[in-house]
mmCIF file with all atom_site columns, C-alpha atoms in Angstrom:
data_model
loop_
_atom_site.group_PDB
_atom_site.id
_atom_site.type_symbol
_atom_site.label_atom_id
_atom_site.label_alt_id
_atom_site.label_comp_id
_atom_site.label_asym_id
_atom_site.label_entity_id
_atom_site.label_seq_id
_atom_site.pdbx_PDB_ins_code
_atom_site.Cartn_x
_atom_site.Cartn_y
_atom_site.Cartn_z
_atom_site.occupancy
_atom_site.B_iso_or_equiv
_atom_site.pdbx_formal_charge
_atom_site.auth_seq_id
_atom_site.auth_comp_id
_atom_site.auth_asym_id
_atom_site.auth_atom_id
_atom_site.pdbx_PDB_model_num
ATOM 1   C CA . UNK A 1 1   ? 24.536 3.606   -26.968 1.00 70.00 ? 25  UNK A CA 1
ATOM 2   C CA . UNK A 1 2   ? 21.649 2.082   -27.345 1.00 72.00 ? 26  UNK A CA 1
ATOM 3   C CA . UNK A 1 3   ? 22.485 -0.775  -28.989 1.00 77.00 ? 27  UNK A CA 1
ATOM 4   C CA . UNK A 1 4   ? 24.427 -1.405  -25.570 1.00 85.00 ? 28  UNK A CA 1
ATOM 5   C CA . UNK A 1 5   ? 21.288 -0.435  -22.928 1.00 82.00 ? 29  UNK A CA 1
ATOM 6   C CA . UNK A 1 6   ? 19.462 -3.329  -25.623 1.00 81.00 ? 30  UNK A CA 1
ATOM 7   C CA . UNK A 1 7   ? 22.142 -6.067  -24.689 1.00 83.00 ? 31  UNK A CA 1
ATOM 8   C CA . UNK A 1 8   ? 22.439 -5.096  -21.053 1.00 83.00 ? 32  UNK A CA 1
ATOM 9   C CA . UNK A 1 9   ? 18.470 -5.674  -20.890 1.00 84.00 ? 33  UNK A CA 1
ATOM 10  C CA . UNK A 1 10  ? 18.476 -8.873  -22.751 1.00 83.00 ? 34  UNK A CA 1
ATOM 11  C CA . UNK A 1 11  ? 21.323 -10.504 -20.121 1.00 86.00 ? 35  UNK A CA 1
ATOM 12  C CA . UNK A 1 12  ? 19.680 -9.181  -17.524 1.00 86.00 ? 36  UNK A CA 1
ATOM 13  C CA . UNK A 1 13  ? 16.150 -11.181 -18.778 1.00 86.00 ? 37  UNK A CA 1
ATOM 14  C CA . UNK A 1 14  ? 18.197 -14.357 -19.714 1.00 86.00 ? 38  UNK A CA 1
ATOM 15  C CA . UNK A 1 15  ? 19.985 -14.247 -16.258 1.00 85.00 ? 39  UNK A CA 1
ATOM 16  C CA . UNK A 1 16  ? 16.396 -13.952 -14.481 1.00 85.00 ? 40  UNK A CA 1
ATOM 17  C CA . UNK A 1 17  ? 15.104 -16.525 -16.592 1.00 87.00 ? 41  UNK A CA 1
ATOM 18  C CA . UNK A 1 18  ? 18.288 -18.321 -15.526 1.00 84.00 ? 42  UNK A CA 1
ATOM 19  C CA . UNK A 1 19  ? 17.770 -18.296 -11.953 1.00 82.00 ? 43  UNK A CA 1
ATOM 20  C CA . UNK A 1 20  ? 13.950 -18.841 -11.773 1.00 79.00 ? 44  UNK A CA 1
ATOM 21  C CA . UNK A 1 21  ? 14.431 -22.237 -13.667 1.00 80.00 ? 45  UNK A CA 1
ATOM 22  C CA . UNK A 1 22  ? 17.112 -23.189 -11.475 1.00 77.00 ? 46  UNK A CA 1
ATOM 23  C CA . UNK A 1 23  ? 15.215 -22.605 -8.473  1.00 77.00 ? 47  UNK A CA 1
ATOM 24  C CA . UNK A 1 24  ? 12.054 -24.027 -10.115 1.00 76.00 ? 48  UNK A CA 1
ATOM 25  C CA . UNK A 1 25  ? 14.395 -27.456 -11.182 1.00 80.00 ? 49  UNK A CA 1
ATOM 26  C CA . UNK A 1 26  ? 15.768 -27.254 -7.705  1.00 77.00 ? 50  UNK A CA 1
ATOM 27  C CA . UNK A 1 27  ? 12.823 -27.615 -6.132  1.00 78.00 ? 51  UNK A CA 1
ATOM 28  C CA . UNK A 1 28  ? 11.236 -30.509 -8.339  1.00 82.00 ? 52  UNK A CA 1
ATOM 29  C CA . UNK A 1 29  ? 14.437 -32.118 -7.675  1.00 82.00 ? 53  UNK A CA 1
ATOM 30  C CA . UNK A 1 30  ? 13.621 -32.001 -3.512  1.00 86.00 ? 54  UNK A CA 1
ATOM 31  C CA . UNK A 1 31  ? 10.225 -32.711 -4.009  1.00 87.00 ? 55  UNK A CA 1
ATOM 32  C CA . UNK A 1 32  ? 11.088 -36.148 -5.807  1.00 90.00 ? 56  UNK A CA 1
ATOM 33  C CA . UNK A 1 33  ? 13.963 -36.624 -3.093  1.00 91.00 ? 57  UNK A CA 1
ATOM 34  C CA . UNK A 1 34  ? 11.083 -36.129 -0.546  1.00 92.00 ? 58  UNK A CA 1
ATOM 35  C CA . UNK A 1 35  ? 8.808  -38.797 -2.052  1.00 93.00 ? 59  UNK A CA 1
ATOM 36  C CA . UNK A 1 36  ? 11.138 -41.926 -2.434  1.00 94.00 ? 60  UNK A CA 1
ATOM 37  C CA . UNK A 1 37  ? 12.224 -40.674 1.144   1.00 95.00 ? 61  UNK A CA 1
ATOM 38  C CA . UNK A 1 38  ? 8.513  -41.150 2.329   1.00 96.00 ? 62  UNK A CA 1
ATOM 39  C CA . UNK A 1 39  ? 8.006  -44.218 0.283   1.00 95.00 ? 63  UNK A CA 1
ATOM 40  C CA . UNK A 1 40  ? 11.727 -46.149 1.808   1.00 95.00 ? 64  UNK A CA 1
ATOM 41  C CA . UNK A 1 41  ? 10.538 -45.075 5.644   1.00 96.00 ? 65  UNK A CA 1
ATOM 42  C CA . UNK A 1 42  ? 6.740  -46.095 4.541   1.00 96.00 ? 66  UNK A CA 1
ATOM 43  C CA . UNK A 1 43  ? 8.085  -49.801 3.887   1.00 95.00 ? 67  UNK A CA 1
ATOM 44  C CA . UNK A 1 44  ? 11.163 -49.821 6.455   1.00 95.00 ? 68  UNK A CA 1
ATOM 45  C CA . UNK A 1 45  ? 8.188  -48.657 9.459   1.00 96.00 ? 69  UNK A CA 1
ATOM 46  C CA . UNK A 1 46  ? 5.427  -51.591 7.427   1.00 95.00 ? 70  UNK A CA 1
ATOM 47  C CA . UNK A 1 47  ? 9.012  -54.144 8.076   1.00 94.00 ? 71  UNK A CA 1
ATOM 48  C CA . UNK A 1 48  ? 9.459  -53.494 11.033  1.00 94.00 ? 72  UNK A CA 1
ATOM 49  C CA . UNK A 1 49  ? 6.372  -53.708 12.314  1.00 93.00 ? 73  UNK A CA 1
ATOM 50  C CA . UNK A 1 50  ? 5.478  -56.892 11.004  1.00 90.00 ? 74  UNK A CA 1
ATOM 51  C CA . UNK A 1 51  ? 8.629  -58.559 12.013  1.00 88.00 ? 75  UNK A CA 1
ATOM 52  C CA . UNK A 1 52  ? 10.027 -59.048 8.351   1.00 88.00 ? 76  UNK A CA 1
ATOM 53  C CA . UNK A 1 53  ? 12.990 -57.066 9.177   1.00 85.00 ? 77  UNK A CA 1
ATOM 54  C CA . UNK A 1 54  ? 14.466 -57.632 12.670  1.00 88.00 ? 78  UNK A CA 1
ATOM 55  C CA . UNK A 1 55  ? 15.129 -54.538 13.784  1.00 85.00 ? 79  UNK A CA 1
ATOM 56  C CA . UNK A 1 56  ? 15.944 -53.115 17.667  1.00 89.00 ? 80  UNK A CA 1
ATOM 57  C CA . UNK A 1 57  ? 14.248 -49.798 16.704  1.00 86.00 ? 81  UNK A CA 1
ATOM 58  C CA . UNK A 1 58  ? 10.188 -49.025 17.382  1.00 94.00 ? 82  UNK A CA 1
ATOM 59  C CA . UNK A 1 59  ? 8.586  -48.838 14.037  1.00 94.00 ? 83  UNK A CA 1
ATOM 60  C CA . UNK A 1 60  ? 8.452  -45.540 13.666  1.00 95.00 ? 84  UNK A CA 1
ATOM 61  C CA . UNK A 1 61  ? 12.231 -44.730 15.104  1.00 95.00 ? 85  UNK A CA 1
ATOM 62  C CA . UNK A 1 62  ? 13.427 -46.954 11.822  1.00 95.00 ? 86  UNK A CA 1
ATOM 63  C CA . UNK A 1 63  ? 11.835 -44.855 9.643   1.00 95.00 ? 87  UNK A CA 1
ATOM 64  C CA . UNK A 1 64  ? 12.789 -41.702 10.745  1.00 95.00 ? 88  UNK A CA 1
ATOM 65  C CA . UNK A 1 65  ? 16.391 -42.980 10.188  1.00 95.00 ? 89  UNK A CA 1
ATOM 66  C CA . UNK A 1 66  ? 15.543 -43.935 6.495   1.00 95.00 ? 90  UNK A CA 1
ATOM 67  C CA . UNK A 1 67  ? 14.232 -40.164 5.849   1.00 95.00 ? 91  UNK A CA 1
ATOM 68  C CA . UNK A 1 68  ? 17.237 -38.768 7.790   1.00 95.00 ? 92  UNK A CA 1
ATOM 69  C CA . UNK A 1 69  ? 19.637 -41.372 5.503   1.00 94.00 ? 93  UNK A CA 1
ATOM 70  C CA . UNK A 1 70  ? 17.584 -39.811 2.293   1.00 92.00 ? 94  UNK A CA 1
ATOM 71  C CA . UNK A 1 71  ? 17.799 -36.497 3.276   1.00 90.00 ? 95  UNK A CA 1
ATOM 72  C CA . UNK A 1 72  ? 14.298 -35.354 4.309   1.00 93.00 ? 96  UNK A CA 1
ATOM 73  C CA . UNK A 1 73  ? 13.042 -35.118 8.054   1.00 94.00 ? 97  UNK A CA 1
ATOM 74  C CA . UNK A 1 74  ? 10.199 -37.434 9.955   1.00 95.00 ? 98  UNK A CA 1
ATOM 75  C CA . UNK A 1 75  ? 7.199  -35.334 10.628  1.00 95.00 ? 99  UNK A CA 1
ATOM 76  C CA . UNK A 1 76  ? 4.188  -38.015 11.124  1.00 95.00 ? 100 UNK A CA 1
ATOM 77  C CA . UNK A 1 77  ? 4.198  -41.652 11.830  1.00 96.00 ? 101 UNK A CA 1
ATOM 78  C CA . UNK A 1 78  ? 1.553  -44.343 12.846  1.00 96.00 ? 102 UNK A CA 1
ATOM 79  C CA . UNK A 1 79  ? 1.495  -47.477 12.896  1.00 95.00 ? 103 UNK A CA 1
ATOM 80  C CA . UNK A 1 80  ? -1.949 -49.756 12.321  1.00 94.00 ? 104 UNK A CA 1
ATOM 81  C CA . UNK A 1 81  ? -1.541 -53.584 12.366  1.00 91.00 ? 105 UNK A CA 1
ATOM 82  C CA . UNK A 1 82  ? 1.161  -53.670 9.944   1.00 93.00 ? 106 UNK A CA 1
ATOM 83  C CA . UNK A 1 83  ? 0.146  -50.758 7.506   1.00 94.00 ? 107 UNK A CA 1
ATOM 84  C CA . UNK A 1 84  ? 2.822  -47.805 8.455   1.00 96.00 ? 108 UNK A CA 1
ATOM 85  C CA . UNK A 1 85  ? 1.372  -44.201 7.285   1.00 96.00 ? 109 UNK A CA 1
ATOM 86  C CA . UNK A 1 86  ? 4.621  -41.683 7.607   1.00 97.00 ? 110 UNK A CA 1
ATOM 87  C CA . UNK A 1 87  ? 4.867  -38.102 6.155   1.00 97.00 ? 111 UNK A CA 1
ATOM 88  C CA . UNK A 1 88  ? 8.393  -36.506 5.027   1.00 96.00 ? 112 UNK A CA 1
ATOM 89  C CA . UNK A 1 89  ? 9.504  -32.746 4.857   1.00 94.00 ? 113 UNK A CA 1
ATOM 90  C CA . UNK A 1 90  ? 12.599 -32.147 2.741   1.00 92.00 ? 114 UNK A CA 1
ATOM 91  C CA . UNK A 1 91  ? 13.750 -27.808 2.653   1.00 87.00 ? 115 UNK A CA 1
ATOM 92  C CA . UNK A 1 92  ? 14.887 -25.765 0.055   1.00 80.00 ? 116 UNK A CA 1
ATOM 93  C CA . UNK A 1 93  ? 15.185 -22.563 -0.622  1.00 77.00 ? 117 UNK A CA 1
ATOM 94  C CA . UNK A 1 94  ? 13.020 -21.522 2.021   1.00 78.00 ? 118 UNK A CA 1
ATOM 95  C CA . UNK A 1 95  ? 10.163 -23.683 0.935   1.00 79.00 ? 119 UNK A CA 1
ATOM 96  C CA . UNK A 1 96  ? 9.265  -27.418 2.019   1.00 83.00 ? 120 UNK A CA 1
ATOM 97  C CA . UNK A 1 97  ? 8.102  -30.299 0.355   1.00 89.00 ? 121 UNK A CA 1
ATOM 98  C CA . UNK A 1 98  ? 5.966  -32.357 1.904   1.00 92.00 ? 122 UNK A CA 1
ATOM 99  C CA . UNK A 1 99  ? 4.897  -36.470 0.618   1.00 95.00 ? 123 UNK A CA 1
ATOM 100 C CA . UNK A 1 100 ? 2.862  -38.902 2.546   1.00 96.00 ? 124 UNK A CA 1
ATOM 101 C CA . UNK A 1 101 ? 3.780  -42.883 1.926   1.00 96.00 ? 125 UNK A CA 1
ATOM 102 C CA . UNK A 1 102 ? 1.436  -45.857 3.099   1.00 96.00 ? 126 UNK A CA 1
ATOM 103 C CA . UNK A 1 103 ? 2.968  -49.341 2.895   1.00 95.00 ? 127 UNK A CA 1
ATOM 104 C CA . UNK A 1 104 ? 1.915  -52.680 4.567   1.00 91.00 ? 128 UNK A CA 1
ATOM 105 C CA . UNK A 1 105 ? 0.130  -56.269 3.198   1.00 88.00 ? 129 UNK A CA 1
ATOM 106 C CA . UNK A 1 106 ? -2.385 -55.911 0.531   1.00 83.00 ? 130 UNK A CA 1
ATOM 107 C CA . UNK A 1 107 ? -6.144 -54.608 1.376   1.00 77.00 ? 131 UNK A CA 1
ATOM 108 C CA . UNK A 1 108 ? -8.176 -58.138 2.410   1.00 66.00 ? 132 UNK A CA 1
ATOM 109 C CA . UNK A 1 109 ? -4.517 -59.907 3.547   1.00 59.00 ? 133 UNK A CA 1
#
């Protein structure tokens, strides 16, 4: 008998184990997801605004679809010259991951 309550305690500490690291991996997973988003709408919005890709969109509506098409969400924007600033927010689990990209010409350019 208690040989059995031993094993039923040891699954039941490898199947927490189990789940934290998943959620843990999960999450690393959508926090990398949200920084290449932030980094593609960065240099779509820096593009767009400096005319190197035509585009019919404002700036800052171009790179909200590049976030959408990676799977995070828009939730800052600006535009200076042709330096674009954006933040992303990609869910899960409950929790959000949030990455800031800047893109544009070089400093001095």
């Amino acid at each position: 008998m208690a040989g059995s309550v031993l094993a039923v305690g040891v699954l039941g500490a490898a199947a927490a184990l189990s789940l934290g690291l998943t959620i843990v991996g999960g999450a690393a997973v959508v926090a990398q997801r949200a920084a290449g988003a932030a980094d593609a709408a960065a240099l779509a919005a820096a593009d767009a605004a400096s005319g190197a890709v035509p585009s019919p969109d404002e700036p800052c509506a171009l790179a909200g679809r590049v976030a959408r098409a990676a799977g995070a969400t828009l939730s800052g924007c600006t535009i200076e010259g042709f330096v674009a600033t954006v933040e992303v927010q990609a869910a899960y689990a409950g929790l959000a991951a949030v990455s800031r990209a800047r893109a544009g010409p070089p400093e001095g350019q």
